[in-house]
Amino acid sequence: MNIRLKDICFSYEDAPILAQINCTLKSGLFHAVLGPNGSGKTTLLDIISGFKPPTRGEVYLDQTKLSGISRRKISQAVSLVSQDYTINFPFSVYEVILMGRHPFIDRFSRPSSADMDLAERALGLTGLHALKDRKVTELSGGEKQRCVFARALCQDSPVLLLDEAFSNMDISHTIQLLSLIKNEVETRGKTVIAVLHDLNLAAAWADHILFLKSGHITKLGPTSEVFTSENIRSVFDIDVRVEYNDYVKTKQAYFRKSEHA
Amino acid sequence: MNKNNGISFKNTRFVVACFTIVLLIAVLISLTMGYLHIPIGQILHIVSERLAGSAPSTHQMADTFRAVIFDVRLPRILTCVAVGGALSVSGVLFQGILLNPLADPYTLGVSAGAAFGASVAILLNLSATFVSIPLFAFIGACATLFFVVFLSYSSKQNAAGLSSNNLILSGIIVAAILSAGISFLKFVANEQVSVIIFWLMGSFASKTWGNFWTVLIFLGLGTGIALFYARDLNLISLGNRAASSLGVNLKRITLILLITGSMLAAISVSISGIIGFVGLLVPHMIRFLTGPDNRRLIPVSLLAGAILLLAADTITRAVLPHEIPIGILTALTGGPVFCWIFKKSRMR
């Protein structure tokens, strides 16, 4: 499913968060969104997921206007792993994951065996099988985040939005899940849009990178083209060197201590 | 896995059936108790006679029993059962919407609003007419609710227009203002002050069939709405963005459930005064039994709340030498129980 943002603007009162966003995010590609704090990354995802309607402009899912369809229809197309993974009541891990199927289950129906198969699959893929019956309120931060991630996988929608979905995970789970998503993108043509803070993970896994600064897209294109020291420097205001790394088999960014400090 | 889930659903039916049976037994036992002891056989006989519509036996004693059962005890018992259920369902809704297991039907100031309305009615000496106090209490509760929602509503945040923090804060502010208002009313009330105080402490004494049907209609409606949106209430506990991304229309559902919960609380308060701790304690305890899934929690809490409040009312009506206000009894027993549960869940 392709996502097209047309003339998107978003502002709180007079404070503009996003200004004139025009871009197309294509099916079968892993997009990383990079930008400093407060550059509008989360708001961008909020607008694509329909959580916040844009002040101006329109989002299209393929040819469909997002503003013209119901919340439920949107949730069948777009899933989200948000930054906030607190769950206030002691549901079991399995119950939370199965909630990902709710957009597809009628109000008073029980989950079908297909729904349960998807939940099992999500459990397996995220390595949560052993924690299946544990209460989510008793999990560690990283485990909760994996559980929320599994719920989005279980939703199995063509578009997957990740908002710092790995912020509390250890490196091994991060790599495992990134590879998993990458595989879904390649084999099943999903559209992934991930807000990441680790530039090098983005360089290694993303097909396209979108640089966001103060509510504007400064660059959007294939990773090999836009992941350059000039672009990173202009967005983050840091000294950086980008070089091809043999081991990673892609470009990586290197940073150093400021010499003036 | 299939099995696991199937069992939990069947389990719910089993638990609901058990609680229903316990409730029926509790009602029967409560009917026997009181100043005049009526043997359980007599009760079954008289009730089945009435239900079957057959001509009543003209025995002198049976007439007295009939009057005691149908005119005095049954309306009181059934009103109490309905209020217990309404307060519990209301508690579940508030805890779910406000994302806070410590919320209760009175968190948003509904009780203070009802109390203020009732105090005004008592002060203006409207208590002679039959509906005034409940009506004023109900209007006070509703007005308070809408003011609290108005205070916490912000048009800027579109999807998350009603955040739980804003609601709780507005509720506390409004309740504080109203309780000062109630104090003032008490101050100027002179001889009526004791009526106000007694009303505030809650009682089921001299409840009528009219009271019962009023609560029952609201309870039926409220529980229906609550069950209809129970699944969305589950999703809300995942947080705003997650719930929204799973198809929940947050603003609409929060508002609907908020009004439903408040109506249940308002009707309860207006009929029987302020009865604390039922709405807080019952959902809390039942969550240990059914888990947090609202589709199970709502029906089981309803029944458990009914049983609990009936037990409390029967104790104050028939066991204690002198009837004490039920609000005091529930607070004095519920409070310590809550402390214990709270401490225990902290220790784990």
Coordinates of C-alpha atoms in Angstrom, one line a residue:
Chain A
M1 CA 0.0 0.0 0.0
N2 CA 1.4 3.4 -1.0
I3 CA 1.1 6.4 1.2
R4 CA 0.9 9.8 -0.3
L5 CA 1.1 13.0 1.8
K6 CA -0.2 16.0 -0.1
D7 CA 0.5 19.5 1.2
I8 CA 0.3 18.4 4.9
C9 CA 0.5 21.1 7.5
F10 CA 0.0 20.7 11.2
S11 CA 0.1 23.3 13.9
Y12 CA -0.9 23.8 17.5
E13 CA -2.4 27.3 17.6
D14 CA 0.3 29.4 16.0
A15 CA 3.1 26.9 16.5
P16 CA 3.7 25.0 13.2
I17 CA 4.9 21.4 13.7
L18 CA 4.8 20.3 10.1
A19 CA 4.8 22.5 7.1
Q20 CA 4.1 21.6 3.5
I21 CA 4.9 17.9 3.6
N22 CA 4.7 16.4 0.1
C23 CA 5.9 12.9 -0.4
T24 CA 5.1 9.4 -1.4
L25 CA 6.1 6.4 0.7
K26 CA 6.0 3.2 -1.4
S27 CA 4.9 -0.3 -0.8
G28 CA 7.8 -2.8 -0.4
L29 CA 10.2 -0.3 1.1
F30 CA 11.5 0.2 4.6
H31 CA 11.5 3.9 5.3
A32 CA 13.5 5.4 8.2
V33 CA 12.6 8.8 9.5
L34 CA 15.5 10.6 11.0
G35 CA 15.6 14.0 12.6
P36 CA 16.4 15.8 15.9
N37 CA 14.0 16.0 18.9
G38 CA 11.0 18.1 18.2
S39 CA 11.4 17.9 14.4
G40 CA 7.8 16.5 14.0
K41 CA 8.6 12.8 13.5
T42 CA 5.9 11.5 15.9
T43 CA 3.4 14.0 14.5
L44 CA 4.1 12.8 11.0
L45 CA 3.2 9.2 12.2
D46 CA 0.1 10.5 14.0
I47 CA -1.1 12.0 10.8
I48 CA -0.5 8.9 8.7
S49 CA -2.2 6.8 11.4
G50 CA -5.1 9.2 11.5
F51 CA -4.6 9.9 15.2
K52 CA -4.4 13.6 14.5
P53 CA -6.1 15.1 11.5
P54 CA -3.8 17.5 9.6
T55 CA -4.5 21.2 9.8
R56 CA -4.3 21.3 6.1
G57 CA -3.7 18.8 3.3
E58 CA -4.7 15.2 2.8
V59 CA -3.2 11.7 3.3
Y60 CA -3.9 9.1 0.7
L61 CA -3.7 5.3 1.2
D62 CA -3.3 4.2 -2.4
Q63 CA -6.2 6.2 -3.9
T64 CA -8.3 6.5 -0.7
K65 CA -8.5 9.7 1.3
L66 CA -7.7 8.9 4.9
S67 CA -10.2 11.6 6.1
G68 CA -13.0 9.8 4.3
I69 CA -12.8 6.4 5.9
S70 CA -13.7 5.2 9.4
R71 CA -11.2 4.6 12.2
R72 CA -11.8 0.9 11.9
K73 CA -11.0 0.8 8.2
I74 CA -7.8 2.8 8.9
S75 CA -6.8 0.3 11.6
Q76 CA -7.2 -2.5 9.2
A77 CA -4.6 -0.8 6.9
V78 CA -2.2 0.8 9.3
S79 CA -0.7 -0.5 12.5
L80 CA 1.4 1.5 14.9
V81 CA 4.0 0.8 17.6
S82 CA 4.0 4.0 19.6
Q83 CA 6.7 5.3 21.9
D84 CA 4.4 4.8 24.8
Y85 CA 4.2 1.2 25.7
T86 CA 2.7 1.4 29.2
I87 CA -0.4 -0.8 29.7
N88 CA -2.4 0.1 32.8
F89 CA -4.1 -3.2 33.6
P90 CA -2.7 -6.6 34.1
F91 CA -3.7 -8.3 30.8
S92 CA -1.7 -11.3 29.8
V93 CA 0.9 -11.0 27.0
Y94 CA -1.3 -13.2 24.8
E95 CA -4.4 -11.1 25.4
V96 CA -2.5 -8.0 24.5
I97 CA -1.2 -9.5 21.3
L98 CA -4.6 -10.8 20.3
M99 CA -6.0 -7.3 20.7
G100 CA -4.1 -6.6 17.4
R101 CA -6.9 -8.6 15.7
H102 CA -9.7 -6.4 17.1
P103 CA -10.1 -4.3 13.9
F104 CA -10.9 -7.6 12.1
I105 CA -13.2 -9.2 14.7
D106 CA -16.8 -8.2 15.0
R107 CA -17.8 -6.7 18.3
F108 CA -19.4 -9.7 19.8
S109 CA -17.5 -12.5 17.9
R110 CA -14.8 -14.5 19.3
P111 CA -11.4 -14.6 17.6
S112 CA -11.3 -17.1 14.8
S113 CA -8.7 -19.8 14.5
A114 CA -7.0 -17.7 11.8
D115 CA -6.8 -14.8 14.3
M116 CA -5.3 -17.1 16.9
D117 CA -2.8 -18.4 14.4
L118 CA -1.6 -14.9 13.7
A119 CA -1.2 -14.3 17.4
E120 CA 0.8 -17.5 17.8
R121 CA 2.9 -16.4 14.8
A122 CA 3.6 -13.0 16.4
L123 CA 4.5 -14.7 19.7
G124 CA 6.9 -17.0 17.9
L125 CA 8.5 -14.3 15.8
T126 CA 9.1 -12.0 18.8
G127 CA 10.4 -14.8 21.0
L128 CA 7.6 -14.2 23.6
H129 CA 6.3 -17.7 23.7
A130 CA 7.7 -18.3 27.2
L131 CA 6.1 -15.2 28.5
K132 CA 2.7 -15.8 26.9
D133 CA 0.7 -16.1 30.1
R134 CA 2.6 -13.5 32.1
K135 CA 0.9 -10.2 33.0
V136 CA 2.2 -7.3 30.9
T137 CA 2.4 -5.2 34.0
E138 CA 5.1 -7.5 35.4
L139 CA 7.3 -7.4 32.3
S140 CA 10.5 -5.3 31.9
G141 CA 10.5 -2.3 29.6
G142 CA 12.1 -4.1 26.7
E143 CA 9.7 -7.1 27.1
K144 CA 6.7 -4.8 27.2
Q145 CA 8.0 -3.1 24.0
R146 CA 8.3 -6.5 22.3
C147 CA 4.8 -7.4 23.4
V148 CA 3.4 -4.2 21.9
F149 CA 5.5 -4.8 18.8
A150 CA 4.0 -8.3 18.6
R151 CA 0.5 -6.8 18.8
A152 CA 1.2 -4.7 15.8
L153 CA 2.6 -7.7 13.9
C154 CA -0.5 -9.6 14.8
Q155 CA -2.6 -6.8 13.3
D156 CA -0.9 -7.8 10.0
S157 CA -1.7 -4.6 8.2
P158 CA -0.1 -3.5 4.9
V159 CA 1.4 -0.4 6.6
L160 CA 3.4 -0.6 9.8
L161 CA 4.5 2.5 11.6
L162 CA 7.2 2.3 14.3
D163 CA 7.9 5.2 16.6
E164 CA 11.1 4.4 18.4
A165 CA 9.9 0.9 18.7
F166 CA 13.3 -0.4 19.8
S167 CA 14.2 2.3 22.3
N168 CA 14.2 -0.1 25.3
M169 CA 15.3 -3.3 23.6
D170 CA 18.7 -4.9 23.8
I171 CA 20.7 -5.0 20.6
S172 CA 20.1 -8.7 19.9
H173 CA 16.3 -8.2 19.9
T174 CA 16.6 -5.0 18.0
I175 CA 18.5 -6.7 15.2
Q176 CA 16.2 -9.7 15.2
L177 CA 13.1 -7.6 14.9
L178 CA 14.6 -5.2 12.3
S179 CA 15.4 -8.3 10.2
L180 CA 12.0 -9.6 10.7
I181 CA 10.4 -6.4 9.4
K182 CA 12.8 -6.2 6.6
N183 CA 11.7 -9.7 5.6
E184 CA 8.0 -8.7 5.7
V185 CA 8.8 -5.7 3.5
E186 CA 10.6 -7.8 1.0
T187 CA 8.5 -10.9 0.8
R188 CA 5.0 -9.4 1.5
G189 CA 5.3 -5.9 0.1
K190 CA 4.6 -4.1 3.4
T191 CA 5.2 -0.4 3.8
V192 CA 7.2 0.3 6.9
I193 CA 7.9 3.8 8.3
A194 CA 10.2 3.7 11.3
V195 CA 11.3 6.6 13.4
L196 CA 14.8 5.7 14.5
H197 CA 17.4 7.4 16.6
D198 CA 20.3 5.1 15.6
L199 CA 21.6 6.4 12.3
N200 CA 23.7 3.3 11.7
L201 CA 20.8 0.9 12.2
A202 CA 18.8 3.1 9.8
A203 CA 21.6 3.0 7.3
A204 CA 21.9 -0.8 7.5
W205 CA 18.2 -1.7 7.3
A206 CA 16.3 1.1 5.6
D207 CA 15.7 1.2 1.9
H208 CA 14.8 4.9 2.0
I209 CA 15.6 7.6 4.4
L210 CA 13.5 10.7 5.2
F211 CA 15.3 13.5 7.0
L212 CA 13.1 15.8 8.9
K213 CA 14.1 19.1 10.4
S214 CA 11.8 21.7 12.0
G215 CA 8.8 20.3 10.3
H216 CA 10.3 20.2 6.8
I217 CA 11.5 17.2 4.8
T218 CA 15.1 18.1 4.0
K219 CA 15.9 15.0 2.1
L220 CA 14.0 11.8 1.0
G221 CA 15.5 9.1 -1.1
P222 CA 17.3 5.8 -1.3
T223 CA 19.7 5.3 1.6
S224 CA 22.8 4.9 -0.6
E225 CA 22.1 8.4 -2.0
V226 CA 20.9 10.5 0.9
F227 CA 22.9 8.9 3.8
T228 CA 25.8 11.4 3.5
S229 CA 27.8 13.4 5.9
E230 CA 26.5 16.7 4.5
N231 CA 22.9 15.7 5.0
I232 CA 23.4 14.4 8.5
R233 CA 25.4 17.4 9.4
S234 CA 22.8 19.8 8.2
V235 CA 20.0 18.0 10.0
F236 CA 21.7 17.2 13.3
D237 CA 24.4 19.9 13.5
I238 CA 27.2 17.5 14.4
D239 CA 30.6 16.6 13.1
V240 CA 30.2 13.3 11.3
R241 CA 32.1 11.1 8.8
V242 CA 30.2 8.7 6.6
E243 CA 32.2 5.8 5.2
Y244 CA 31.5 2.4 3.6
N245 CA 32.0 -0.3 6.2
D246 CA 33.1 -3.7 4.9
Y247 CA 31.6 -5.6 7.8
V248 CA 28.2 -4.0 7.7
K249 CA 28.3 -3.9 3.9
T250 CA 26.8 -0.4 3.8
K251 CA 27.6 3.1 4.7
Q252 CA 28.0 4.0 8.4
A253 CA 28.3 7.2 10.3
Y254 CA 31.1 7.9 12.7
F255 CA 31.1 10.5 15.4
R256 CA 33.8 11.9 17.7
K257 CA 34.2 14.0 20.7
S258 CA 34.0 17.7 20.0
E259 CA 37.5 19.1 20.1
H260 CA 36.5 22.4 21.5
A261 CA 35.0 20.9 24.7
Chain B
M1 CA -4.3 -22.3 22.5
N2 CA -7.8 -22.7 21.1
K3 CA -8.6 -24.6 24.2
N4 CA -7.2 -22.1 26.6
N5 CA -9.4 -19.3 25.2
G6 CA -12.5 -21.4 25.0
I7 CA -12.2 -22.2 28.7
S8 CA -11.9 -18.6 29.7
F9 CA -15.1 -17.8 27.9
K10 CA -16.9 -20.8 29.4
N11 CA -15.4 -19.9 32.7
T12 CA -17.1 -16.5 32.6
R13 CA -20.5 -18.1 32.1
F14 CA -19.8 -20.4 35.0
V15 CA -18.7 -17.6 37.2
V16 CA -21.7 -15.5 36.2
A17 CA -24.1 -18.4 36.9
C18 CA -22.5 -19.0 40.3
F19 CA -22.8 -15.4 41.3
T20 CA -26.4 -15.3 40.1
I21 CA -27.3 -18.2 42.3
V22 CA -25.5 -16.7 45.3
L23 CA -27.4 -13.5 44.7
L24 CA -30.7 -15.2 44.6
I25 CA -29.9 -17.1 47.8
A26 CA -28.8 -13.9 49.4
V27 CA -32.1 -12.2 48.5
L28 CA -34.1 -15.1 50.0
I29 CA -32.1 -15.1 53.2
S30 CA -32.3 -11.4 53.5
L31 CA -36.1 -11.7 53.1
T32 CA -36.4 -14.0 56.1
M33 CA -34.4 -11.6 58.3
G34 CA -35.7 -8.6 60.2
Y35 CA -37.9 -7.6 63.1
L36 CA -40.3 -10.3 62.0
H37 CA -38.7 -13.6 61.1
I38 CA -40.4 -15.2 58.2
P39 CA -39.5 -18.9 57.5
I40 CA -38.0 -19.5 54.1
G41 CA -40.8 -22.0 53.2
Q42 CA -43.4 -19.3 53.7
I43 CA -41.4 -16.9 51.5
L44 CA -41.1 -19.4 48.7
H45 CA -44.8 -20.2 49.0
I46 CA -45.9 -16.5 49.0
V47 CA -43.6 -15.5 46.2
S48 CA -44.5 -18.4 44.0
E49 CA -48.2 -17.7 44.7
R50 CA -47.8 -14.2 43.5
L51 CA -45.8 -15.2 40.5
A52 CA -48.3 -17.8 39.5
G53 CA -51.1 -15.3 40.0
S54 CA -53.2 -17.8 41.9
A55 CA -55.7 -16.6 44.5
P56 CA -53.9 -15.9 47.8
S57 CA -54.7 -17.9 50.8
T58 CA -56.7 -15.9 53.3
H59 CA -54.8 -16.9 56.4
Q60 CA -54.3 -14.0 58.8
M61 CA -50.6 -14.6 59.3
A62 CA -50.1 -15.0 55.5
D63 CA -51.5 -11.5 55.0
T64 CA -49.0 -10.0 57.4
F65 CA -46.1 -11.9 55.8
R66 CA -47.3 -10.8 52.3
A67 CA -47.4 -7.2 53.4
V68 CA -44.0 -7.4 55.0
I69 CA -42.5 -9.1 52.0
F70 CA -44.0 -7.2 49.1
D71 CA -44.5 -3.7 50.6
V72 CA -41.5 -3.4 52.9
R73 CA -38.6 -5.9 52.4
L74 CA -38.6 -6.8 48.7
P75 CA -38.6 -3.2 47.3
R76 CA -35.8 -2.3 49.7
I77 CA -33.8 -5.5 49.0
L78 CA -34.2 -5.2 45.2
T79 CA -33.4 -1.4 45.2
C80 CA -30.3 -2.2 47.2
V81 CA -29.3 -5.0 44.8
A82 CA -29.8 -2.7 41.8
V83 CA -27.8 0.1 43.4
G84 CA -25.0 -2.3 44.3
G85 CA -24.8 -3.4 40.7
A86 CA -25.0 0.1 39.3
L87 CA -22.2 1.4 41.6
S88 CA -19.9 -1.5 40.6
V89 CA -20.5 -1.2 36.9
S90 CA -19.9 2.5 37.2
G91 CA -16.7 1.8 39.1
V92 CA -15.5 -0.5 36.3
L93 CA -16.2 2.2 33.7
F94 CA -14.4 4.9 35.6
Q95 CA -11.4 2.8 36.3
G96 CA -11.2 1.8 32.7
I97 CA -11.7 5.3 31.2
L98 CA -9.5 7.1 33.7
L99 CA -6.8 4.4 33.4
N100 CA -6.6 4.2 37.1
P101 CA -7.6 1.3 39.3
L102 CA -8.1 3.8 42.1
A103 CA -10.8 5.7 40.4
D104 CA -14.4 5.3 41.5
P105 CA -17.9 6.5 40.6
Y106 CA -17.3 9.6 42.7
T107 CA -13.9 10.6 41.3
L108 CA -15.5 13.1 39.0
G109 CA -17.4 14.8 41.7
V110 CA -20.7 13.2 40.9
S111 CA -21.4 12.5 44.6
A112 CA -20.6 16.0 45.6
G113 CA -22.9 17.3 42.9
A114 CA -25.7 15.0 44.0
A115 CA -25.1 15.8 47.7
F116 CA -25.3 19.5 46.9
G117 CA -28.5 19.1 44.9
A118 CA -30.1 17.1 47.7
S119 CA -29.0 19.6 50.3
V120 CA -30.6 22.4 48.4
A121 CA -33.8 20.4 48.2
I122 CA -33.8 19.7 51.9
L123 CA -32.9 23.3 52.8
L124 CA -35.8 24.6 50.6
N125 CA -38.0 22.1 52.5
L126 CA -39.0 20.2 49.4
S127 CA -38.6 16.9 51.2
A128 CA -42.3 16.7 51.8
T129 CA -43.0 16.0 48.1
F130 CA -41.9 12.6 47.1
V131 CA -39.5 13.1 44.2
S132 CA -37.8 16.3 45.0
I133 CA -34.7 15.1 46.8
P134 CA -33.8 12.4 44.3
L135 CA -34.6 14.7 41.5
F136 CA -32.5 17.5 42.8
A137 CA -29.7 15.1 43.6
F138 CA -29.8 13.7 40.0
I139 CA -29.8 17.2 38.5
G140 CA -26.9 18.2 40.7
A141 CA -24.9 15.1 39.7
C142 CA -25.5 15.6 36.0
A143 CA -24.7 19.3 36.1
T144 CA -21.5 18.5 37.9
L145 CA -20.5 15.9 35.4
F146 CA -21.1 18.2 32.4
F147 CA -19.2 21.0 34.1
V148 CA -16.2 18.7 34.8
V149 CA -16.2 17.4 31.2
F150 CA -16.4 21.0 30.0
L151 CA -13.5 22.0 32.2
S152 CA -11.3 19.2 31.0
Y153 CA -12.2 19.4 27.4
S154 CA -9.8 21.1 25.0
S155 CA -10.6 21.5 21.4
K156 CA -6.9 21.7 20.5
Q157 CA -6.2 18.1 21.2
N158 CA -8.5 16.4 18.8
A159 CA -8.3 12.7 19.5
A160 CA -7.2 12.9 23.1
G161 CA -9.7 15.6 24.0
L162 CA -10.5 14.1 27.3
S163 CA -7.3 13.0 29.1
S164 CA -7.6 11.2 32.3
N165 CA -5.4 13.6 34.2
N166 CA -7.5 16.5 33.1
L167 CA -10.7 14.7 34.1
I168 CA -9.4 13.7 37.6
L169 CA -8.1 17.2 38.3
S170 CA -11.3 18.9 37.2
G171 CA -13.3 16.4 39.3
I172 CA -11.3 17.1 42.4
I173 CA -11.5 20.9 41.9
V174 CA -15.3 20.9 41.4
A175 CA -15.8 18.4 44.2
A176 CA -13.8 20.7 46.6
I177 CA -15.9 23.7 45.6
L178 CA -19.1 21.8 46.0
S179 CA -18.2 20.3 49.4
A180 CA -17.5 23.9 50.6
G181 CA -21.0 24.7 49.3
I182 CA -22.5 21.8 51.2
S183 CA -20.8 23.0 54.4
F184 CA -22.3 26.4 53.8
L185 CA -25.8 24.9 53.3
K186 CA -25.4 22.9 56.5
F187 CA -24.3 26.1 58.3
V188 CA -27.5 28.0 57.2
A189 CA -29.8 25.0 57.5
N190 CA -30.4 25.2 61.3
E191 CA -32.8 22.5 62.3
Q192 CA -32.7 20.7 58.9
V193 CA -28.9 20.0 59.3
S194 CA -29.6 16.6 60.7
V195 CA -31.7 15.7 57.7
I196 CA -28.9 16.7 55.4
I197 CA -26.3 14.8 57.3
F198 CA -28.5 11.7 57.5
W199 CA -29.2 11.8 53.7
L200 CA -25.5 12.2 52.9
M201 CA -24.7 9.0 54.8
G202 CA -27.0 6.9 52.6
S203 CA -29.8 4.6 53.5
F204 CA -32.2 2.1 51.9
A205 CA -34.9 2.5 54.5
S206 CA -38.4 2.9 53.1
K207 CA -37.5 2.4 49.5
T208 CA -40.4 1.8 47.1
W209 CA -41.0 -0.2 44.0
G210 CA -40.9 3.0 42.1
N211 CA -37.3 3.5 43.3
F212 CA -36.4 0.0 42.3
W213 CA -37.8 0.3 38.8
T214 CA -36.1 3.6 38.3
V215 CA -32.7 2.2 39.2
L216 CA -33.3 -1.0 37.2
I217 CA -34.1 0.9 34.0
F218 CA -30.9 2.9 34.3
L219 CA -28.9 -0.2 35.3
G220 CA -30.2 -2.2 32.3
L221 CA -29.4 0.6 29.9
G222 CA -26.1 1.4 31.5
T223 CA -24.9 -2.2 31.6
G224 CA -26.0 -2.7 28.0
I225 CA -24.0 0.3 26.8
A226 CA -21.0 -0.8 29.0
L227 CA -21.0 -4.3 27.6
F228 CA -21.4 -3.0 24.0
Y229 CA -18.2 -0.9 24.4
A230 CA -16.4 -3.3 26.8
R231 CA -13.9 -4.3 24.1
D232 CA -13.1 -0.7 23.3
L233 CA -12.6 -0.1 27.0
N234 CA -10.0 -2.9 27.0
L235 CA -8.1 -1.2 24.1
I236 CA -8.2 2.2 25.9
S237 CA -6.0 0.7 28.6
L238 CA -3.2 0.3 25.9
G239 CA -2.9 4.1 25.7
N240 CA -4.5 6.7 23.4
R241 CA -2.4 6.1 20.3
A242 CA -2.5 2.4 20.5
A243 CA -6.2 2.3 21.0
S244 CA -6.8 4.7 18.2
S245 CA -4.5 2.6 15.9
L246 CA -6.7 -0.4 16.7
G247 CA -9.9 1.3 15.5
V248 CA -11.2 2.9 18.7
N249 CA -12.9 6.3 18.2
L250 CA -11.4 7.6 21.5
K251 CA -13.3 10.8 21.9
R252 CA -16.7 9.4 21.2
I253 CA -16.3 6.3 23.3
T254 CA -14.7 8.1 26.2
L255 CA -17.6 10.5 26.3
I256 CA -20.3 7.8 26.0
L257 CA -18.8 5.7 28.7
L258 CA -18.2 8.7 30.9
I259 CA -21.8 9.7 30.7
T260 CA -23.0 6.1 31.2
G261 CA -20.8 5.6 34.3
S262 CA -21.9 9.0 35.7
M263 CA -25.6 8.3 35.1
L264 CA -25.3 5.0 37.0
A265 CA -23.6 6.8 39.9
A266 CA -26.0 9.7 39.8
I267 CA -29.1 7.5 39.9
S268 CA -27.6 5.5 42.7
V269 CA -26.8 8.5 44.8
S270 CA -30.1 10.2 44.2
I271 CA -32.0 7.1 45.4
S272 CA -29.9 6.0 48.3
G273 CA -27.5 8.7 49.2
I274 CA -23.7 8.4 49.1
I275 CA -22.5 4.9 49.5
G276 CA -18.7 4.8 49.2
F277 CA -16.2 2.0 48.5
V278 CA -18.5 -0.3 46.6
G279 CA -17.6 1.1 43.2
L280 CA -13.9 1.2 44.2
L281 CA -13.6 -2.1 45.9
V282 CA -15.7 -4.5 43.9
P283 CA -14.1 -4.1 40.5
H284 CA -10.7 -4.2 42.2
M285 CA -11.5 -7.6 43.9
I286 CA -13.2 -9.1 40.9
R287 CA -10.3 -8.2 38.7
F288 CA -8.3 -10.8 40.7
L289 CA -10.9 -13.4 39.7
T290 CA -11.7 -12.6 36.1
G291 CA -8.6 -10.7 35.0
P292 CA -8.8 -7.2 33.6
D293 CA -10.9 -8.0 30.5
N294 CA -14.0 -5.8 30.8
R295 CA -16.2 -8.2 28.9
R296 CA -15.9 -10.5 31.9
L297 CA -15.3 -7.9 34.6
I298 CA -18.5 -5.9 34.0
P299 CA -21.1 -8.7 34.4
V300 CA -19.3 -10.3 37.3
S301 CA -18.7 -7.0 39.1
L302 CA -22.4 -6.2 38.7
L303 CA -23.4 -9.3 40.5
A304 CA -20.7 -9.1 43.1
G305 CA -21.6 -5.5 43.9
A306 CA -25.2 -6.5 44.3
I307 CA -24.4 -9.3 46.7
L308 CA -22.0 -7.2 48.7
L309 CA -24.3 -4.2 49.1
L310 CA -27.2 -6.5 50.0
A311 CA -25.2 -8.2 52.6
A312 CA -24.2 -4.8 54.1
D313 CA -27.8 -3.5 54.0
T314 CA -29.1 -6.7 55.6
I315 CA -26.6 -6.4 58.4
T316 CA -27.6 -2.8 59.2
R317 CA -31.3 -3.6 58.8
A318 CA -31.6 -6.9 60.6
V319 CA -28.5 -7.8 62.4
L320 CA -27.4 -4.7 64.2
P321 CA -29.5 -3.7 67.2
H322 CA -30.0 -0.2 65.7
E323 CA -29.9 0.7 62.0
I324 CA -26.9 2.7 61.1
P325 CA -26.5 4.5 57.7
I326 CA -25.2 2.1 55.1
G327 CA -22.7 4.6 53.7
I328 CA -20.9 4.5 57.1
L329 CA -21.0 0.7 57.2
T330 CA -19.5 0.3 53.7
A331 CA -16.8 2.9 54.4
L332 CA -15.9 1.4 57.8
T333 CA -15.7 -2.2 56.4
G334 CA -14.7 -1.4 52.8
G335 CA -11.9 1.0 53.8
P336 CA -9.8 -1.5 55.8
V337 CA -10.4 -4.2 53.3
F338 CA -9.2 -1.9 50.6
C339 CA -6.1 -1.0 52.7
W340 CA -5.3 -4.7 53.0
I341 CA -5.7 -5.4 49.3
F342 CA -3.7 -2.4 48.4
K343 CA -0.9 -3.3 50.7
K344 CA -0.9 -6.9 49.6
S345 CA -0.7 -6.0 45.9
R346 CA 2.1 -3.5 46.6
M347 CA 4.2 -6.3 48.3
R348 CA 4.2 -8.5 45.3

